[in-house]
PDB file of C-alpha atoms in Angstrom:
ATOM      1  CA  MET A  94       9.707  10.886  -5.435  1.00 60.00           C
ATOM      2  CA  THR A  95      10.787  10.153  -1.892  1.00 74.00           C
ATOM      3  CA  LEU A  96       9.753   7.055   0.010  1.00 77.00           C
ATOM      4  CA  GLN A  97       7.778   9.237   2.383  1.00 79.00           C
ATOM      5  CA  LYS A  98       5.689  10.608  -0.502  1.00 85.00           C
ATOM      6  CA  ALA A  99       5.248   7.126  -1.961  1.00 84.00           C
ATOM      7  CA  ILE A 100       3.988   5.845   1.389  1.00 85.00           C
ATOM      8  CA  LYS A 101       1.548   8.760   1.679  1.00 88.00           C
ATOM      9  CA  ILE A 102       0.219   8.006  -1.815  1.00 90.00           C
ATOM     10  CA  ILE A 103      -0.196   4.311  -0.985  1.00 90.00           C
ATOM     11  CA  ASP A 104      -1.986   5.192   2.276  1.00 91.00           C
ATOM     12  CA  TRP A 105      -4.311   7.508   0.338  1.00 93.00           C
ATOM     13  CA  LEU A 106      -4.999   4.819  -2.285  1.00 92.00           C
ATOM     14  CA  ILE A 107      -5.766   2.262   0.427  1.00 92.00           C
ATOM     15  CA  GLU A 108      -8.177   4.707   2.060  1.00 93.00           C
ATOM     16  CA  GLN A 109      -9.946   5.501  -1.229  1.00 92.00           C
ATOM     17  CA  GLU A 110     -10.197   1.848  -2.283  1.00 92.00           C
ATOM     18  CA  THR A 111     -11.618   0.965   1.147  1.00 92.00           C
ATOM     19  CA  ILE A 112     -14.270   3.690   0.852  1.00 90.00           C
ATOM     20  CA  LEU A 113     -15.174   2.501  -2.643  1.00 87.00           C
ATOM     21  CA  ALA A 114     -15.363  -1.175  -1.612  1.00 89.00           C
ATOM     22  CA  ASN A 115     -17.538  -0.345   1.406  1.00 88.00           C
ATOM     23  CA  GLY A 116     -19.804   1.777  -0.798  1.00 85.00           C
ATOM     24  CA  MET A 117     -20.268  -1.076  -3.242  1.00 82.00           C
ATOM     25  CA  LYS A 118     -21.169  -3.469  -0.432  1.00 82.00           C
ATOM     26  CA  ASN A 119     -23.760  -1.101   1.025  1.00 80.00           C
ATOM     27  CA  PRO A 120     -27.190  -2.660   0.380  1.00 76.00           C
ATOM     28  CA  GLU A 121     -28.905   0.648   1.152  1.00 80.00           C
ATOM     29  CA  GLN A 122     -27.720   2.190  -2.128  1.00 75.00           C
ATOM     30  CA  ILE A 123     -30.646   2.578  -4.535  1.00 75.00           C
ATOM     31  CA  TRP A 124     -28.822   0.814  -7.371  1.00 69.00           C
ATOM     32  CA  ASN A 125     -28.016  -2.105  -5.044  1.00 68.00           C
ATOM     33  CA  GLN A 126     -31.667  -2.904  -4.265  1.00 71.00           C
ATOM     34  CA  ASP A 127     -34.016  -5.296  -6.024  1.00 73.00           C
ATOM     35  CA  PHE A 128     -31.626  -5.941  -8.930  1.00 72.00           C
ATOM     36  CA  ASP A 129     -29.998  -9.313  -8.447  1.00 78.00           C
ATOM     37  CA  CYS A 130     -27.530  -8.802 -11.298  1.00 79.00           C
ATOM     38  CA  MET A 131     -26.476  -5.392  -9.891  1.00 78.00           C
ATOM     39  CA  GLN A 132     -26.003  -6.876  -6.427  1.00 80.00           C
ATOM     40  CA  LYS A 133     -23.790  -9.618  -7.859  1.00 82.00           C
ATOM     41  CA  LEU A 134     -21.796  -7.082  -9.872  1.00 84.00           C
ATOM     42  CA  ALA A 135     -21.358  -4.807  -6.839  1.00 82.00           C
ATOM     43  CA  LYS A 136     -20.218  -7.768  -4.733  1.00 84.00           C
ATOM     44  CA  LEU A 137     -17.724  -8.820  -7.404  1.00 87.00           C
ATOM     45  CA  LEU A 138     -16.360  -5.278  -7.757  1.00 88.00           C
ATOM     46  CA  ALA A 139     -16.086  -4.914  -3.964  1.00 88.00           C
ATOM     47  CA  GLU A 140     -14.141  -8.175  -3.742  1.00 90.00           C
ATOM     48  CA  ASN A 141     -11.848  -6.928  -6.509  1.00 91.00           C
ATOM     49  CA  LYS A 142     -11.243  -3.691  -4.583  1.00 91.00           C
ATOM     50  CA  GLU A 143     -10.465  -5.680  -1.437  1.00 92.00           C
ATOM     51  CA  HIS A 144      -7.879  -7.636  -3.419  1.00 92.00           C
ATOM     52  CA  GLU A 145      -6.365  -4.366  -4.658  1.00 92.00           C
ATOM     53  CA  ILE A 146      -6.197  -3.141  -1.048  1.00 92.00           C
ATOM     54  CA  LEU A 147      -4.267  -6.277  -0.065  1.00 92.00           C
ATOM     55  CA  VAL A 148      -1.830  -5.694  -2.932  1.00 91.00           C
ATOM     56  CA  LEU A 149      -1.295  -2.061  -1.896  1.00 90.00           C
ATOM     57  CA  GLN A 150      -0.698  -3.140   1.706  1.00 90.00           C
ATOM     58  CA  ALA A 151       1.818  -5.745   0.517  1.00 88.00           C
ATOM     59  CA  ILE A 152       3.652  -3.081  -1.498  1.00 87.00           C
ATOM     60  CA  LYS A 153       3.692  -0.785   1.533  1.00 86.00           C
ATOM     61  CA  ASN A 154       5.050  -3.626   3.694  1.00 82.00           C
ATOM     62  CA  GLN A 155       7.880  -4.096   1.206  1.00 79.00           C
ATOM     63  CA  ILE A 156       8.704  -0.392   1.351  1.00 77.00           C
ATOM     64  CA  ILE A 157       8.639  -0.420   5.163  1.00 71.00           C
ATOM     65  CA  PRO A 158      10.350  -3.709   6.064  1.00 61.00           C
ATOM     66  CA  LYS A 159      11.141  -4.866   9.582  1.00 66.00           C
ATOM     67  CA  CYS A 160      14.648  -3.413   9.663  1.00 62.00           C
ATOM     68  CA  LYS A 161      17.371  -4.333  12.139  1.00 66.00           C
ATOM     69  CA  HIS A 162      19.970  -1.944  10.680  1.00 63.00           C
ATOM     70  CA  PRO A 163      21.476   0.813  12.824  1.00 65.00           C
ATOM     71  CA  LYS A 164      19.396   3.964  13.306  1.00 65.00           C
ATOM     72  CA  LYS A 165      21.561   5.910  10.842  1.00 63.00           C
ATOM     73  CA  MET A 166      20.238   3.600   8.075  1.00 67.00           C
ATOM     74  CA  GLN A 167      16.590   4.099   9.073  1.00 67.00           C
ATOM     75  CA  ASP A 168      14.144   6.942   8.566  1.00 71.00           C
ATOM     76  CA  ARG A 169      10.500   7.613   9.442  1.00 71.00           C
ATOM     77  CA  ASP A 170       7.547   8.140   7.119  1.00 73.00           C
ATOM     78  CA  GLY A 171       4.785  10.703   7.664  1.00 74.00           C
ATOM     79  CA  ASN A 172       3.001   8.399  10.138  1.00 74.00           C
ATOM     80  CA  GLY A 173       6.134   7.843  12.220  1.00 71.00           C
ATOM     81  CA  ASN A 174       6.750   4.315  10.923  1.00 69.00           C
ATOM     82  CA  LEU A 175      10.366   3.256  10.498  1.00 62.00           C
ATOM     83  CA  TYR A 176      11.636   2.236   7.104  1.00 67.00           C
ATOM     84  CA  CYS A 177      15.065   1.052   6.005  1.00 66.00           C
ATOM     85  CA  MET A 178      17.212   3.103   3.660  1.00 67.00           C
ATOM     86  CA  ASN A 179      19.792   0.330   3.237  1.00 63.00           C
ATOM     87  CA  VAL A 180      17.913  -2.387   1.335  1.00 54.00           C
TER      88      VAL A 180
END
């Protein structure tokens, strides 16, 4: 697996986890109405997903560090972000 593919997978995971967390927070969902225990569970699960998003972003930041190496030691991911190949 190349770094570019790994970054695309992480971006996709972040997007999916964000959608899921936002869906769990949505009070308009039928299962998230009038059931206090379900609302608490949904809030807890959404917070857990937000934590997972932070972890995925931290992993991505480690893959794409702020590199000061010469251009020949750098490459770009699918979004055009620089990453270092000499770590």
